[in-house]
Amino acid sequence: MCLETELISTEDFHFLPGRIRVAVPVIKNNPEKAGLLANELEKIAGVGGYANPLTGRVLLLYDPRLLEAGSLLDTLAQGVAAVNRGQVDRRPLLTAASDLQAGPPWHILEPGKVLELTNTPPEQGLSEQAARQRLELFGPNQLEGEVKKSLLGMFSESFRGFMPKLLLGAAAVSWFVGEKIDAFVITGIVMLQTALEAIQGFRAEKSLEALKELSAPRAKVIREGKTVCIPAEGLVPGDLIQLEAGDLVPADARILESSHLLTDESCLTGESIPVVKDLAVQKDPRLFTADRLNMLFAGTSVTKGKVLAVVIATGMGTEMGRIATLLSAEGQEKTPLHRQMELLGQRTTRLVLLSVGGIISVGLLRRQPLGRLLSTGVSLAVGAIPEGLPAVVTVALAFGVQRMAQRNAIVRRLSAVETLGGVTTICSDKTGTLTANEMTVKKIYADGKVYTVSGEGYNPLGNFYEQKRLIDPRKHPALQQILFGAAVCNNAQLGQKKSGHWEVMGDPTEGALLALAAKARIWPGSSREFTKLRENSFDPARRMMSVVGTDPQGRVSIYAKGAAESLLQRCTSHFAGGRIVPLDSFGRRNILEAGRAMGGEALRVLCLAAKFCGQEAETSEDNLVFLGLVGMTDPPRRGVKTALRQCRQAGIRVIMITGDHQDTAEAIARQLGLLEQGRVLTGHELEEIPSSDLAKKIKEIS
């Protein structure tokens, strides 16, 4: 190798056939040089790779049958030297390596290129040997938490504060001057305080570990051509995984094959509506996580369809891992009470020393015996130290922990209870926190009229209103048809837990339609009314789905639902006055205006249509009858408005942070009263505001 390889560190070097990872110190914490080096790597024929400025490492992926590792390292070293000397092409960076932690922007690559870069056989998957090597290289697929502390470690940690040291010092002095009872009492108080804190922390850690074990998933992976089920922590980059409805996504992955795939990414992005996924390559390398439609992310779940994907990041390299990294990077600050206790201890110490010094000085001027003066001064010092204060505070916090436990909240540290009392601003997620995370139909447009629906979540209790007048939906033919279509053009299941809470198994949108139909006492699965023959599943290209079935007399019907713009193009008639009449341009314009009005209220609009074929076998999705529009939303959680009002009364400001669309977020914020004294800031606007200006403007943002 040439001498220029001195720019490459051999201390952090990993080699596998077709894969080399090596440290390049000159790019660490230097995004510009990392990006330039990434461009140089792209010029090497038959080589894929990227440079990571966060770790200062370069990954090279190549075909070992065509290239030798030694010559490749020489070429890399020459590129590093050129970048270091500034003798490279400074064209726009293609890989955006400076913005990525886990690798290149996988969403802009073809599936075949992803398999090539991860060195994964397309159908066979990784061999067990390759998987073991990569597991050693990348580590287990799990988030790295804090180093577990023993009970003894937590006990010793409690002595680090100034106040415990001051009290133990006072106990030592009391023992020295013969006040042994005081010494025992002070020492006992300190030991009680530290023991309570250590035991509470230890119990909380055990509870958190139990929760982690309950949520530990398994993954279906293809290894050596066979499909096997393994613990998710054993996944490695390059593994082929298979997922279907109901599965948790165990790692970040690029989709290779999919069928009618929908995923719930609310835990990662805050988007309450399931995301439609597909294989299409996306051009923009700087897309936000929520916009990468050909990617799967660890911690999310599949709500519909099946998928084959290749793992591209595990553990701390996933999007969830990036969040964990940001959290772990935050230093642990002392609570206001802790700081006040430390300040009190320091001030008490200074005051006591000054007082004792003054007493001894005055005594010496009056020619008192030094021994007696020291004894008096020490007694005064011990008496002035508030040894009972830490114990009183600890017991009060312990009672607070018990009250939190009664509300099913795990408190890791006693001081956290006090910190809650010092909160001035709460930044809250929207989906599932301020809202119920349960889609609910609020409005229906049918037969040229707008109906409102009461009720919350998936509970099938609610009423129908026309201009605030209570109505029976079964006496309105158009309304009854749209409700029946909502029930049968559906794959979700609605059920009630023992606690009485209703939940949906499947797509939340379909669950909302089931609850809507059930409010009119129309339940799916009734063979007396409709027998499903087949289903045309949802297709992102068509933006609709439909079902074909028969009634007890054998008459064939089709019910369809989908995006209003797409489904309306297939409609040639609609219900008017209880009859089916042709749909003209005026009627279409009214329907689209009704849809826009619902969208302006931040409702998600869905169109339903049908086709009544009679005894005919023709079941195409054309010449449909428009049934109506439904507008649904994720409503505010019960009790949230009261909680927000109590926060305002306590002087606590609440800011909503969400990955949902701006219109939806604003509508919920208005319902909750969060936009009365603030404005909305989008993610793109946030990126453009300098940190110094953000600190000034944050008080204006709600």
PDB file of N, CA and C in Angstrom, residues 6-51:
ATOM      1  N   GLU A   6      -1.492   6.439   5.665  1.00  0.00           N
ATOM      2  CA  GLU A   6      -1.333   6.937   7.032  1.00  0.00           C
ATOM      3  C   GLU A   6      -2.539   7.795   7.454  1.00  0.00           C
ATOM      4  N   LEU A   7      -3.298   8.271   6.471  1.00  0.00           N
ATOM      5  CA  LEU A   7      -4.502   9.033   6.778  1.00  0.00           C
ATOM      6  C   LEU A   7      -5.652   8.136   7.195  1.00  0.00           C
ATOM      7  N   ILE A   8      -5.451   6.813   7.092  1.00  0.00           N
ATOM      8  CA  ILE A   8      -6.468   5.847   7.479  1.00  0.00           C
ATOM      9  C   ILE A   8      -6.000   5.137   8.736  1.00  0.00           C
ATOM     10  N   SER A   9      -6.855   5.097   9.747  1.00  0.00           N
ATOM     11  CA  SER A   9      -6.496   4.468  11.015  1.00  0.00           C
ATOM     12  C   SER A   9      -6.761   2.966  10.945  1.00  0.00           C
ATOM     13  N   THR A  10      -5.775   2.180  11.324  1.00  0.00           N
ATOM     14  CA  THR A  10      -5.945   0.720  11.358  1.00  0.00           C
ATOM     15  C   THR A  10      -6.421   0.241  12.725  1.00  0.00           C
ATOM     16  N   GLU A  11      -6.620   1.168  13.671  1.00  0.00           N
ATOM     17  CA  GLU A  11      -7.074   0.767  15.006  1.00  0.00           C
ATOM     18  C   GLU A  11      -8.554   0.385  15.009  1.00  0.00           C
ATOM     19  N   ASP A  12      -9.321   0.962  14.090  1.00  0.00           N
ATOM     20  CA  ASP A  12     -10.751   0.659  13.994  1.00  0.00           C
ATOM     21  C   ASP A  12     -11.028   0.153  12.579  1.00  0.00           C
ATOM     22  N   PHE A  13     -10.660  -1.098  12.324  1.00  0.00           N
ATOM     23  CA  PHE A  13     -10.726  -1.675  10.979  1.00  0.00           C
ATOM     24  C   PHE A  13     -11.489  -2.986  11.038  1.00  0.00           C
ATOM     25  N   HIS A  14     -12.550  -3.087  10.205  1.00  0.00           N
ATOM     26  CA  HIS A  14     -13.331  -4.322  10.127  1.00  0.00           C
ATOM     27  C   HIS A  14     -13.408  -4.758   8.676  1.00  0.00           C
ATOM     28  N   PHE A  15     -13.172  -6.044   8.445  1.00  0.00           N
ATOM     29  CA  PHE A  15     -13.155  -6.568   7.075  1.00  0.00           C
ATOM     30  C   PHE A  15     -14.003  -7.815   6.975  1.00  0.00           C
ATOM     31  N   LEU A  16     -14.899  -7.814   5.996  1.00  0.00           N
ATOM     32  CA  LEU A  16     -15.643  -8.991   5.578  1.00  0.00           C
ATOM     33  C   LEU A  16     -15.553  -9.046   4.063  1.00  0.00           C
ATOM     34  N   PRO A  17     -15.585 -10.223   3.461  1.00  0.00           N
ATOM     35  CA  PRO A  17     -15.548 -10.284   1.993  1.00  0.00           C
ATOM     36  C   PRO A  17     -16.667  -9.447   1.386  1.00  0.00           C
ATOM     37  N   GLY A  18     -16.286  -8.438   0.629  1.00  0.00           N
ATOM     38  CA  GLY A  18     -17.274  -7.549   0.023  1.00  0.00           C
ATOM     39  C   GLY A  18     -17.623  -6.348   0.867  1.00  0.00           C
ATOM     40  N   ARG A  19     -17.026  -6.235   2.055  1.00  0.00           N
ATOM     41  CA  ARG A  19     -17.395  -5.148   2.960  1.00  0.00           C
ATOM     42  C   ARG A  19     -16.188  -4.743   3.798  1.00  0.00           C
ATOM     43  N   ILE A  20     -15.844  -3.470   3.775  1.00  0.00           N
ATOM     44  CA  ILE A  20     -14.736  -2.949   4.580  1.00  0.00           C
ATOM     45  C   ILE A  20     -15.230  -1.713   5.324  1.00  0.00           C
ATOM     46  N   ARG A  21     -14.972  -1.676   6.625  1.00  0.00           N
ATOM     47  CA  ARG A  21     -15.250  -0.475   7.400  1.00  0.00           C
ATOM     48  C   ARG A  21     -13.944  -0.026   8.024  1.00  0.00           C
ATOM     49  N   VAL A  22     -13.606   1.255   7.828  1.00  0.00           N
ATOM     50  CA  VAL A  22     -12.306   1.750   8.281  1.00  0.00           C
ATOM     51  C   VAL A  22     -12.473   3.181   8.792  1.00  0.00           C
ATOM     52  N   ALA A  23     -11.661   3.539   9.784  1.00  0.00           N
ATOM     53  CA  ALA A  23     -11.713   4.885  10.361  1.00  0.00           C
ATOM     54  C   ALA A  23     -10.864   5.847   9.539  1.00  0.00           C
ATOM     55  N   VAL A  24     -11.427   7.027   9.274  1.00  0.00           N
ATOM     56  CA  VAL A  24     -10.712   8.089   8.555  1.00  0.00           C
ATOM     57  C   VAL A  24     -10.803   9.339   9.421  1.00  0.00           C
ATOM     58  N   PRO A  25      -9.812   9.591  10.274  1.00  0.00           N
ATOM     59  CA  PRO A  25      -9.909  10.687  11.253  1.00  0.00           C
ATOM     60  C   PRO A  25     -10.171  12.058  10.640  1.00  0.00           C
ATOM     61  N   VAL A  26      -9.718  12.307   9.379  1.00  0.00           N
ATOM     62  CA  VAL A  26      -9.836  13.659   8.822  1.00  0.00           C
ATOM     63  C   VAL A  26     -11.286  14.051   8.537  1.00  0.00           C
ATOM     64  N   ILE A  27     -12.211  13.071   8.482  1.00  0.00           N
ATOM     65  CA  ILE A  27     -13.610  13.423   8.195  1.00  0.00           C
ATOM     66  C   ILE A  27     -14.453  13.515   9.458  1.00  0.00           C
ATOM     67  N   LYS A  28     -13.912  13.102  10.606  1.00  0.00           N
ATOM     68  CA  LYS A  28     -14.708  13.108  11.822  1.00  0.00           C
ATOM     69  C   LYS A  28     -15.061  14.541  12.218  1.00  0.00           C
ATOM     70  N   ASN A  29     -16.345  14.751  12.475  1.00  0.00           N
ATOM     71  CA  ASN A  29     -16.873  16.065  12.831  1.00  0.00           C
ATOM     72  C   ASN A  29     -16.614  17.106  11.738  1.00  0.00           C
ATOM     73  N   ASN A  30     -16.448  16.637  10.511  1.00  0.00           N
ATOM     74  CA  ASN A  30     -16.226  17.536   9.378  1.00  0.00           C
ATOM     75  C   ASN A  30     -17.155  17.122   8.241  1.00  0.00           C
ATOM     76  N   PRO A  31     -18.407  17.565   8.269  1.00  0.00           N
ATOM     77  CA  PRO A  31     -19.382  17.151   7.256  1.00  0.00           C
ATOM     78  C   PRO A  31     -18.956  17.481   5.831  1.00  0.00           C
ATOM     79  N   GLU A  32     -18.249  18.606   5.649  1.00  0.00           N
ATOM     80  CA  GLU A  32     -17.850  18.989   4.296  1.00  0.00           C
ATOM     81  C   GLU A  32     -16.887  17.968   3.700  1.00  0.00           C
ATOM     82  N   LYS A  33     -15.855  17.602   4.450  1.00  0.00           N
ATOM     83  CA  LYS A  33     -14.895  16.618   3.939  1.00  0.00           C
ATOM     84  C   LYS A  33     -15.546  15.250   3.765  1.00  0.00           C
ATOM     85  N   ALA A  34     -16.482  14.893   4.675  1.00  0.00           N
ATOM     86  CA  ALA A  34     -17.179  13.613   4.541  1.00  0.00           C
ATOM     87  C   ALA A  34     -17.994  13.577   3.253  1.00  0.00           C
ATOM     88  N   GLY A  35     -18.669  14.686   2.938  1.00  0.00           N
ATOM     89  CA  GLY A  35     -19.455  14.746   1.713  1.00  0.00           C
ATOM     90  C   GLY A  35     -18.584  14.677   0.475  1.00  0.00           C
ATOM     91  N   LEU A  36     -17.463  15.378   0.490  1.00  0.00           N
ATOM     92  CA  LEU A  36     -16.556  15.336  -0.652  1.00  0.00           C
ATOM     93  C   LEU A  36     -15.972  13.944  -0.844  1.00  0.00           C
ATOM     94  N   LEU A  37     -15.640  13.278   0.255  1.00  0.00           N
ATOM     95  CA  LEU A  37     -15.107  11.918   0.145  1.00  0.00           C
ATOM     96  C   LEU A  37     -16.171  10.970  -0.386  1.00  0.00           C
ATOM     97  N   ALA A  38     -17.432  11.172   0.016  1.00  0.00           N
ATOM     98  CA  ALA A  38     -18.522  10.337  -0.497  1.00  0.00           C
ATOM     99  C   ALA A  38     -18.632  10.472  -2.009  1.00  0.00           C
ATOM    100  N   ASN A  39     -18.435  11.694  -2.522  1.00  0.00           N
ATOM    101  CA  ASN A  39     -18.451  11.887  -3.970  1.00  0.00           C
ATOM    102  C   ASN A  39     -17.298  11.159  -4.643  1.00  0.00           C
ATOM    103  N   GLU A  40     -16.121  11.170  -4.008  1.00  0.00           N
ATOM    104  CA  GLU A  40     -14.969  10.464  -4.571  1.00  0.00           C
ATOM    105  C   GLU A  40     -15.229   8.961  -4.621  1.00  0.00           C
ATOM    106  N   LEU A  41     -15.916   8.418  -3.605  1.00  0.00           N
ATOM    107  CA  LEU A  41     -16.211   6.984  -3.586  1.00  0.00           C
ATOM    108  C   LEU A  41     -17.140   6.601  -4.733  1.00  0.00           C
ATOM    109  N   GLU A  42     -18.043   7.515  -5.108  1.00  0.00           N
ATOM    110  CA  GLU A  42     -18.979   7.218  -6.184  1.00  0.00           C
ATOM    111  C   GLU A  42     -18.279   7.069  -7.529  1.00  0.00           C
ATOM    112  N   LYS A  43     -17.081   7.635  -7.650  1.00  0.00           N
ATOM    113  CA  LYS A  43     -16.349   7.566  -8.921  1.00  0.00           C
ATOM    114  C   LYS A  43     -15.689   6.210  -9.127  1.00  0.00           C
ATOM    115  N   ILE A  44     -15.599   5.397  -8.051  1.00  0.00           N
ATOM    116  CA  ILE A  44     -14.935   4.097  -8.165  1.00  0.00           C
ATOM    117  C   ILE A  44     -15.936   3.100  -8.732  1.00  0.00           C
ATOM    118  N   ALA A  45     -15.651   2.545  -9.890  1.00  0.00           N
ATOM    119  CA  ALA A  45     -16.576   1.624 -10.555  1.00  0.00           C
ATOM    120  C   ALA A  45     -16.764   0.354  -9.722  1.00  0.00           C
ATOM    121  N   GLY A  46     -18.038  -0.046  -9.573  1.00  0.00           N
ATOM    122  CA  GLY A  46     -18.334  -1.297  -8.878  1.00  0.00           C
ATOM    123  C   GLY A  46     -18.263  -1.205  -7.371  1.00  0.00           C
ATOM    124  N   VAL A  47     -18.187   0.012  -6.839  1.00  0.00           N
ATOM    125  CA  VAL A  47     -18.048   0.185  -5.387  1.00  0.00           C
ATOM    126  C   VAL A  47     -19.177   1.077  -4.882  1.00  0.00           C
ATOM    127  N   GLY A  48     -19.793   0.652  -3.793  1.00  0.00           N
ATOM    128  CA  GLY A  48     -20.755   1.485  -3.095  1.00  0.00           C
ATOM    129  C   GLY A  48     -20.186   1.825  -1.730  1.00  0.00           C
ATOM    130  N   GLY A  49     -20.584   2.943  -1.198  1.00  0.00           N
ATOM    131  CA  GLY A  49     -20.069   3.286   0.130  1.00  0.00           C
ATOM    132  C   GLY A  49     -20.530   4.655   0.564  1.00  0.00           C
ATOM    133  N   TYR A  50     -20.207   4.986   1.802  1.00  0.00           N
ATOM    134  CA  TYR A  50     -20.552   6.296   2.329  1.00  0.00           C
ATOM    135  C   TYR A  50     -19.592   6.651   3.450  1.00  0.00           C
ATOM    136  N   ALA A  51     -19.492   7.956   3.686  1.00  0.00           N
ATOM    137  CA  ALA A  51     -18.598   8.469   4.726  1.00  0.00           C
ATOM    138  C   ALA A  51     -19.444   9.128   5.801  1.00  0.00           C
TER     139      ALA A  51
END
